[in-house]
PDB file of C-alpha atoms in Angstrom:
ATOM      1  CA  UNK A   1       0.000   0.000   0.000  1.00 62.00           C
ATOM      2  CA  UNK A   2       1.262   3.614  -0.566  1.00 77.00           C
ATOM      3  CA  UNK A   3       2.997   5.650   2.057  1.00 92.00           C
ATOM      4  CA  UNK A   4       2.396   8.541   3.935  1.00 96.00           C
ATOM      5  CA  UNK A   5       3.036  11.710   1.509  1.00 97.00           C
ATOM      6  CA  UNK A   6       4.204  14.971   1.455  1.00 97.00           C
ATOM      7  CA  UNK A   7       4.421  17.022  -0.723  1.00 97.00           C
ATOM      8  CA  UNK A   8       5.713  19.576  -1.511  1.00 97.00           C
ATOM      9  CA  UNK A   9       9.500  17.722  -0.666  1.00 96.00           C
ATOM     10  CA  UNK A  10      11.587  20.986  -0.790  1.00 97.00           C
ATOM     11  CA  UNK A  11      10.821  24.394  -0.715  1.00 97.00           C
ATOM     12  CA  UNK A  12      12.181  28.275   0.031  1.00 98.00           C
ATOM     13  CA  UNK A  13      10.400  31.029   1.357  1.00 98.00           C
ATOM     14  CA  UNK A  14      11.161  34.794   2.010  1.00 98.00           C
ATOM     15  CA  UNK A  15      11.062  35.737   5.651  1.00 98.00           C
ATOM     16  CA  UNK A  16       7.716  37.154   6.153  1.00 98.00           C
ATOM     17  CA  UNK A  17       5.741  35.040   4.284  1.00 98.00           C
ATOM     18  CA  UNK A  18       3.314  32.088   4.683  1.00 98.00           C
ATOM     19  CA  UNK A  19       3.483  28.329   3.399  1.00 98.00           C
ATOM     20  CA  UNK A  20       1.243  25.037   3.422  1.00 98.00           C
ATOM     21  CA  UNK A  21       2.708  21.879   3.723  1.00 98.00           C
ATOM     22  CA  UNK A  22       0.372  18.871   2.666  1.00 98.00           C
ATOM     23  CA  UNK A  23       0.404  15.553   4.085  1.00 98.00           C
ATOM     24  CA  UNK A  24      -2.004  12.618   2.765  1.00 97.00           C
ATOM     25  CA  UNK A  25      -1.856   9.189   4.964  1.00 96.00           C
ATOM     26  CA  UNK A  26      -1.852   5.573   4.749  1.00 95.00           C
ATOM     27  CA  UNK A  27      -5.414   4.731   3.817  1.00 93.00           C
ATOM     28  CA  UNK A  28      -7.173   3.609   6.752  1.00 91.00           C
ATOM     29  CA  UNK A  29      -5.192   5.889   9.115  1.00 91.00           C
ATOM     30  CA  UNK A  30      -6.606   8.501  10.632  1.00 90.00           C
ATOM     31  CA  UNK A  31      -4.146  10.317  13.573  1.00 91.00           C
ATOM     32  CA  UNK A  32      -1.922  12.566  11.733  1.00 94.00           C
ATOM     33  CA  UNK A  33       0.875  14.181  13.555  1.00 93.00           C
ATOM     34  CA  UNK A  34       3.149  16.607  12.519  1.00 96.00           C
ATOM     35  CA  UNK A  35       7.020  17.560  13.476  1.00 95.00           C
ATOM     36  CA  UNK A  36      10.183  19.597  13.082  1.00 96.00           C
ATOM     37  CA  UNK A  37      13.357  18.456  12.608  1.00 94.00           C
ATOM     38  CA  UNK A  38      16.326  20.365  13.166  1.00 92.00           C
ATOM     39  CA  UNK A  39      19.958  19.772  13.590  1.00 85.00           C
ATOM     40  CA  UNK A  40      20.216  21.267  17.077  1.00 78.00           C
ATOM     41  CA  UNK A  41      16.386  20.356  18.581  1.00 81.00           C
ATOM     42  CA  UNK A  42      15.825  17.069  17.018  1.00 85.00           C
ATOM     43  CA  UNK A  43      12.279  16.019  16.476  1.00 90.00           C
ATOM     44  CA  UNK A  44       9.825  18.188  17.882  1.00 92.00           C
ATOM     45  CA  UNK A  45       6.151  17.327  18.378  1.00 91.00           C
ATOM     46  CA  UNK A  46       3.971  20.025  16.889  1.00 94.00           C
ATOM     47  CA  UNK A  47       0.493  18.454  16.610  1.00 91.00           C
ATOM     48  CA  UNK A  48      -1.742  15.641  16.372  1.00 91.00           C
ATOM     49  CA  UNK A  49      -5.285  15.347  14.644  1.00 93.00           C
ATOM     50  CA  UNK A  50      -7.875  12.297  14.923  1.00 91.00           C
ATOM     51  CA  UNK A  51     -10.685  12.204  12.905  1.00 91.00           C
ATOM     52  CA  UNK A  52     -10.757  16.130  11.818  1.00 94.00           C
ATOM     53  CA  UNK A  53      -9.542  16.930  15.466  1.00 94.00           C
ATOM     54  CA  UNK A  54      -6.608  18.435  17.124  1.00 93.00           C
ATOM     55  CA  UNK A  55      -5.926  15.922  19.952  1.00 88.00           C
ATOM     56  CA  UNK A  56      -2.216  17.250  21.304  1.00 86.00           C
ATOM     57  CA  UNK A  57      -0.490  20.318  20.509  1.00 90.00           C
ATOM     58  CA  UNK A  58       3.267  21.556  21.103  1.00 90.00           C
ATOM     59  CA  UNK A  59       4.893  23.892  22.625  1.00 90.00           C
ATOM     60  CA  UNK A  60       4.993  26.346  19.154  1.00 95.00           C
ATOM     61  CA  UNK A  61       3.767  29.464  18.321  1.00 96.00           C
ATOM     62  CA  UNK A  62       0.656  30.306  17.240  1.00 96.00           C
ATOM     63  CA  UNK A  63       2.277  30.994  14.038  1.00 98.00           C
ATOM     64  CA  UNK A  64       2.143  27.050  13.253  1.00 98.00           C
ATOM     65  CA  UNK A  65      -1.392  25.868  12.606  1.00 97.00           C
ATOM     66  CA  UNK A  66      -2.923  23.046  11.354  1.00 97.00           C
ATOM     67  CA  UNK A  67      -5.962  21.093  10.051  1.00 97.00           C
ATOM     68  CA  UNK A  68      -7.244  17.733   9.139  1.00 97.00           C
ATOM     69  CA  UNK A  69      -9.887  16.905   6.467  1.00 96.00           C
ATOM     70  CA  UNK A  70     -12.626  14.680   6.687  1.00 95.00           C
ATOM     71  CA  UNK A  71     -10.642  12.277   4.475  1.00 93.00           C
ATOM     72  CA  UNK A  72      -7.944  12.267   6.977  1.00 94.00           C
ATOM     73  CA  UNK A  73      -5.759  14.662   4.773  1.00 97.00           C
ATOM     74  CA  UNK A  74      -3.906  17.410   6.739  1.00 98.00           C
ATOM     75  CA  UNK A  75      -2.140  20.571   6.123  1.00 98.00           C
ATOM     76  CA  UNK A  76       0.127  22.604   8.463  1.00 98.00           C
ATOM     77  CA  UNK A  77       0.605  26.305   7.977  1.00 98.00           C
ATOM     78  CA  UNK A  78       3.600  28.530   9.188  1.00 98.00           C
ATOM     79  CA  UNK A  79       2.260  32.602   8.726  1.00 96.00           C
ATOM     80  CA  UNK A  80       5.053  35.591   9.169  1.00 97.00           C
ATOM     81  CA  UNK A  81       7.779  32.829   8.407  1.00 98.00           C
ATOM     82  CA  UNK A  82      11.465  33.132  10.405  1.00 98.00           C
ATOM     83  CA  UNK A  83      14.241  32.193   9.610  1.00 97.00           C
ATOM     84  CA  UNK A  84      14.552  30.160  12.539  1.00 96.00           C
ATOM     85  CA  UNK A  85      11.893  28.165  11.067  1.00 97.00           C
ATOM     86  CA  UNK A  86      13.746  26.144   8.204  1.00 97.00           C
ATOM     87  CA  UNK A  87      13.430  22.704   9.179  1.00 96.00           C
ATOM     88  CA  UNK A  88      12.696  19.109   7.654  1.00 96.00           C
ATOM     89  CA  UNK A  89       8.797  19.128   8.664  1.00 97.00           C
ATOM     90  CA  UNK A  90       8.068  15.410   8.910  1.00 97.00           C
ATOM     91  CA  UNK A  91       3.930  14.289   8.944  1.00 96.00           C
ATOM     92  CA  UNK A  92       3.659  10.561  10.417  1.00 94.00           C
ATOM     93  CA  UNK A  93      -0.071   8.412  10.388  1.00 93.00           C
ATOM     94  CA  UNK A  94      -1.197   5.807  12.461  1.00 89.00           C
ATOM     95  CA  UNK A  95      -4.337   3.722  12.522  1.00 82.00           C
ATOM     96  CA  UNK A  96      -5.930   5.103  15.616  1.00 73.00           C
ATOM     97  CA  UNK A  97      -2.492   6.067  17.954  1.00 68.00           C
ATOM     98  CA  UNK A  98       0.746   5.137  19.090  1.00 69.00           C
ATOM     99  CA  UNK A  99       0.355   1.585  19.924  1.00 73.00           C
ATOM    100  CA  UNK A 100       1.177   0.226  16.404  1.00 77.00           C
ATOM    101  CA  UNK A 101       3.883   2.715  15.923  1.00 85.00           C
ATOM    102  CA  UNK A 102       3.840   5.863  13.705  1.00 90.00           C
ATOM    103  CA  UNK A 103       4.584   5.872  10.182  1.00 93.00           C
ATOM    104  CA  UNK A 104       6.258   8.722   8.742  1.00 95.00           C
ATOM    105  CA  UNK A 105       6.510  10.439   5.069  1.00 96.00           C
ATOM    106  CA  UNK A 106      10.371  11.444   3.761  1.00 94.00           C
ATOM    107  CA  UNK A 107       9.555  15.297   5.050  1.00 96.00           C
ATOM    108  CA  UNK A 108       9.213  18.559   3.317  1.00 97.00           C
ATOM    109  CA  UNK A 109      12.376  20.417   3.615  1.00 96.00           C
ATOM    110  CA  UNK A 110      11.338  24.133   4.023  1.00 97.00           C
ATOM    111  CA  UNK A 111      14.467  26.921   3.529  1.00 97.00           C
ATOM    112  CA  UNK A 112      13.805  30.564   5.038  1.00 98.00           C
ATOM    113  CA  UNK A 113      15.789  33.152   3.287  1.00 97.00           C
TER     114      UNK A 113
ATOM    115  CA  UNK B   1       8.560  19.037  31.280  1.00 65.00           C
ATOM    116  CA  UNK B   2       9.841  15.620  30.285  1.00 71.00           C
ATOM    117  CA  UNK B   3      13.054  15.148  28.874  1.00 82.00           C
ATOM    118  CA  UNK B   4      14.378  12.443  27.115  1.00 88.00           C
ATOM    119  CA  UNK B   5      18.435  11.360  26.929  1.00 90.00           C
ATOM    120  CA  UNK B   6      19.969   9.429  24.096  1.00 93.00           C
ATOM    121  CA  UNK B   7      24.297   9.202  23.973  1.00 85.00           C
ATOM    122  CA  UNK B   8      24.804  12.027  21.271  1.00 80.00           C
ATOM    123  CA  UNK B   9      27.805  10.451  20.642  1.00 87.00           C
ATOM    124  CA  UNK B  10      28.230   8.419  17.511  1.00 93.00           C
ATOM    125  CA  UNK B  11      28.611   4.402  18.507  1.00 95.00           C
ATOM    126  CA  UNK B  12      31.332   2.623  16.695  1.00 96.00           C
ATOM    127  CA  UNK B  13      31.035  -1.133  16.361  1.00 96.00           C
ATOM    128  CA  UNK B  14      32.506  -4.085  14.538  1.00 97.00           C
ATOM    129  CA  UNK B  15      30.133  -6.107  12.310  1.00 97.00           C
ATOM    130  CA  UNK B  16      28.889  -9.303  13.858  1.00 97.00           C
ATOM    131  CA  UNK B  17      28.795  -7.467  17.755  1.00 97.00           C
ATOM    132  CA  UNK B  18      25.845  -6.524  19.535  1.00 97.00           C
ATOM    133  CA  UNK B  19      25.162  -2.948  19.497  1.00 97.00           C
ATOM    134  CA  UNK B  20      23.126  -1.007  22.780  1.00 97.00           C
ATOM    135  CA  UNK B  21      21.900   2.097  23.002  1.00 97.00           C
ATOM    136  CA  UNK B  22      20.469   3.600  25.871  1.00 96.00           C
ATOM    137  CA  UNK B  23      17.222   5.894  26.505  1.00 95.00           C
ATOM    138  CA  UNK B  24      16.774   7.429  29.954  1.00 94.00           C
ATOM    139  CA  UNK B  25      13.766   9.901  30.555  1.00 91.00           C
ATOM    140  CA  UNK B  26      13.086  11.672  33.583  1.00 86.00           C
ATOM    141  CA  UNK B  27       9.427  12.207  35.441  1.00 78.00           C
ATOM    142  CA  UNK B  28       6.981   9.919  35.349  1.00 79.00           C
ATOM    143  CA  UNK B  29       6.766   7.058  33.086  1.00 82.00           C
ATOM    144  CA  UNK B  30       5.658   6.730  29.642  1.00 86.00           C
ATOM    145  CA  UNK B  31       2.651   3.788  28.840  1.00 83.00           C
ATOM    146  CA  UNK B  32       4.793   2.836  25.994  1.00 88.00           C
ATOM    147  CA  UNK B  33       7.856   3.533  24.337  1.00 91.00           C
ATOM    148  CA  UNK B  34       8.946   3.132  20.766  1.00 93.00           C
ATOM    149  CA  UNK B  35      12.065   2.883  19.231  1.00 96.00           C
ATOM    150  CA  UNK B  36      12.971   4.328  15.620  1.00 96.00           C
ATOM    151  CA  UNK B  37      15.471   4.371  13.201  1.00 97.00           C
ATOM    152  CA  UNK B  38      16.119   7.174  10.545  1.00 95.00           C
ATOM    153  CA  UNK B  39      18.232   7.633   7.425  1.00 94.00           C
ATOM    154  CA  UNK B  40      19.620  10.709   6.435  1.00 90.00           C
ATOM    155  CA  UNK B  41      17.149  12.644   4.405  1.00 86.00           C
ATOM    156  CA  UNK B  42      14.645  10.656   5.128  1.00 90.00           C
ATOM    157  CA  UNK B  43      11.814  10.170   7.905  1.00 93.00           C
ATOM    158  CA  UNK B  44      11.844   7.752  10.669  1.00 94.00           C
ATOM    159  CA  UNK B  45      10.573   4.441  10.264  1.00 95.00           C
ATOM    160  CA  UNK B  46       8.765   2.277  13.040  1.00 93.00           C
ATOM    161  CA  UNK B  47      11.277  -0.866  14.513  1.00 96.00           C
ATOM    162  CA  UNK B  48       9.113  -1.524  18.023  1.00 94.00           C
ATOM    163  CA  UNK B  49       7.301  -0.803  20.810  1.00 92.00           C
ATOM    164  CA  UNK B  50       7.161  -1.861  24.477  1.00 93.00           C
ATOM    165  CA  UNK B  51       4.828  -1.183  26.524  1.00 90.00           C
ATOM    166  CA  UNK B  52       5.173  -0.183  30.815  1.00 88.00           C
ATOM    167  CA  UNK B  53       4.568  -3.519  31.957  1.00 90.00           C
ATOM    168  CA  UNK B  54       6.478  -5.501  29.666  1.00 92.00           C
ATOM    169  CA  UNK B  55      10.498  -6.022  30.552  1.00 90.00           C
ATOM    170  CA  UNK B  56      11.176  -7.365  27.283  1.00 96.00           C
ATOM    171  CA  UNK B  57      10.150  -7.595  23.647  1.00 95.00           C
ATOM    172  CA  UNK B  58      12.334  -8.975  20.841  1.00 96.00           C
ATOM    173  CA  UNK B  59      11.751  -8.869  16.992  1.00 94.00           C
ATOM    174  CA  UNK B  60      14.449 -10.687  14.905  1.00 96.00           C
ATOM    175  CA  UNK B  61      17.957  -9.431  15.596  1.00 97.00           C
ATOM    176  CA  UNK B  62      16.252  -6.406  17.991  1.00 98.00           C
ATOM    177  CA  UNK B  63      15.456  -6.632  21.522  1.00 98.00           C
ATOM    178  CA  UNK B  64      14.340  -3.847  23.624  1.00 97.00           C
ATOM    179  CA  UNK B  65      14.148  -3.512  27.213  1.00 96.00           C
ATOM    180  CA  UNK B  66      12.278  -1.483  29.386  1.00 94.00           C
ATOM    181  CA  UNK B  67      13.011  -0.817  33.226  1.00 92.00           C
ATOM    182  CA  UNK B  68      10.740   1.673  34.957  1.00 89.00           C
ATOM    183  CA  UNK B  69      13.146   1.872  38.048  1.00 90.00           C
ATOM    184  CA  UNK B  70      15.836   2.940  36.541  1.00 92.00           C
ATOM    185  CA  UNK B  71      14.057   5.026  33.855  1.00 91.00           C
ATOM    186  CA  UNK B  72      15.495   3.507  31.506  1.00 94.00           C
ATOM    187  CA  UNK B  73      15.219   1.320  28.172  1.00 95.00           C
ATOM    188  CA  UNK B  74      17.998  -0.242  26.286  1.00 97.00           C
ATOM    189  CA  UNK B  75      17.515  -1.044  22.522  1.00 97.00           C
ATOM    190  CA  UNK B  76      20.516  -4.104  21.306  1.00 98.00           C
ATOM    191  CA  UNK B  77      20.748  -5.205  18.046  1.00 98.00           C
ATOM    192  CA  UNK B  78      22.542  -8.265  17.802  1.00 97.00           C
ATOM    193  CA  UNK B  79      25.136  -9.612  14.761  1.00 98.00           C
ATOM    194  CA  UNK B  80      25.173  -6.175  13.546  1.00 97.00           C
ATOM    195  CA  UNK B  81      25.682  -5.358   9.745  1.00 97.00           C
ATOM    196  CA  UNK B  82      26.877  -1.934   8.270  1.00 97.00           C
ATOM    197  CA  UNK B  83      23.029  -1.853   6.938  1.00 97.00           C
ATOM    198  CA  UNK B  84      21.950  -1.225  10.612  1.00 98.00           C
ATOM    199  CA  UNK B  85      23.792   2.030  10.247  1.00 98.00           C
ATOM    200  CA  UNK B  86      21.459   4.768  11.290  1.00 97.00           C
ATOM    201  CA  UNK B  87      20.543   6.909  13.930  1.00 96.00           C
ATOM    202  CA  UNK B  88      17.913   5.578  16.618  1.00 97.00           C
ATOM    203  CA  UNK B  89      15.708   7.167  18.337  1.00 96.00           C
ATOM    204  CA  UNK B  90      13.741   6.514  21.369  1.00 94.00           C
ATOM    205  CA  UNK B  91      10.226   7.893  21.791  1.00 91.00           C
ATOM    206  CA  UNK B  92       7.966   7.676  25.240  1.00 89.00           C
ATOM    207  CA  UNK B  93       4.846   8.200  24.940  1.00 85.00           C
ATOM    208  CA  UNK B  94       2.502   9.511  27.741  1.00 80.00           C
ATOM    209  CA  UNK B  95      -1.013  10.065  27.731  1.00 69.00           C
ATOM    210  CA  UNK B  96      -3.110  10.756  24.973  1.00 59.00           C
ATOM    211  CA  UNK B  97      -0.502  10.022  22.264  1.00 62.00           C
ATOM    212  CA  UNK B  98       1.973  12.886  23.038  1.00 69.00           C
ATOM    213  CA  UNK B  99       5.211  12.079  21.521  1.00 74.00           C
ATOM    214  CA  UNK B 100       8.876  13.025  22.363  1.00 82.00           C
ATOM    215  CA  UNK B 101      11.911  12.001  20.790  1.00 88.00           C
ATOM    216  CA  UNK B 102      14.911  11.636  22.209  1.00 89.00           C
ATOM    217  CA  UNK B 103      17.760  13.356  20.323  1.00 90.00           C
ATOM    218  CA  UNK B 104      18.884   9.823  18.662  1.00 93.00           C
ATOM    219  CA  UNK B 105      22.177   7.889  18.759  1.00 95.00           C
ATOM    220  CA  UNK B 106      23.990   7.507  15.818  1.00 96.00           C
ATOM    221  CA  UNK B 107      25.287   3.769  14.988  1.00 97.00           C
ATOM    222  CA  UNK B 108      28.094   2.891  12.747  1.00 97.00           C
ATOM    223  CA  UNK B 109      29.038  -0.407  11.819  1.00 97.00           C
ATOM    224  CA  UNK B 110      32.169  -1.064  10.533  1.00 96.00           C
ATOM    225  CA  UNK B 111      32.852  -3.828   8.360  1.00 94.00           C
TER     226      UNK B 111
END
């Protein structure tokens, strides 16, 4: 079956704007959580839907948002981007939660310039 | 807040050892914990998961360990190959699903 993916898989932005990042899950799956990767913070947890709702957040700004379609699709937004903010953002889907593990897409590598 | 502690130094091993790598969180204890293992450039994938009352749980060459006293879980792989090279990570998880990932351990194995 096809894997979780992202899309788009790189992309550069001009501090101040805004970008979408799209994720689209295993079939079936429906908790989609989001995170950011960086060299010097690792993985961080930014959210988690279920079924069209946000069920954990992180400990980002307002600035990163998120939303999950009734098809289990999701999107994550970053508004007024920093440059602080370029990062391999990594989506991961599970059936229902963390029990049978998390499987995660190959990332969207956003640059700020 | 929880944090979580993997060796941020690489681990250098000879093909056919056993490699370990240690997670130890602080706090409470997580309900499960899963282990991961991620390519550069590329996201993590899934290798197990052991849950609080479980000491033990083994899948083919891996075996995790889990030991709520000491905080602690210890991920071997045994007979190592240079394809095991990677970086592991370790990820409790509390209530509700809320992740965090330890920092991962980066494994070489040299032929």
């Amino acid at each position: 079956k096809a894997g979780v993916t992202q899309t788009p898989r790189y992309l550069i932005k001009t501090r101040g704007q805004q970008v979408t990042l799209s994720c689209s899950p295993i079939s079936g799956h429906r908790s989609v959580s989001w995170y950011q990767q960086t060299p010097g913070q690792g993985l961080q947890f930014l959210f988690e839907y279920f079924s069209e709702t946000q069920r954990n957040k992180g400990n980002f700004p307002g600035r990163f948002s998120g939303r999950q379609f009734s098809n289990s699709r999701s999107e994550m937004n970053v508004s007024t981007l920093e440059l602080g903010d370029s990062a391999l953002y990594l989506c991961a889907s599970s059936w229902q939660g963390a029990e049978r593990g998390y499987t995660f897409g190959s990332g969207t590598r956003l640059t700020v310039v | 807040s929880q944090k979580i502690e993997q060796n941020s130094e690489a681990l250098n091993i000879q093909e056919g050892k056993t490699a370990t790598l240690t997670c130890n969180y602080t706090n409470y204890s997580p309900a499960y914990l899963q282990w991961y293992r991620q390519d550069p450039g590329r996201g993590p994938v899934f290798l197990l998961l052991i849950r609080e009352n479980e000491k033990e749980k083994r899948k083919e060459r891996l075996k995790v360990t889990f030991d709520t006293t000491l905080k602690q879980s210890l991920f071997h792989i045994t007979a190592s190959q240079p394809a095991d090279s990677a970086t592991y990570l370790c990820a409790p998880i509390y209530n509700f699903n809320k992740f965090y990932f330890g920092s991962g351990t980066k494994l070489n194995v040299k032929p």
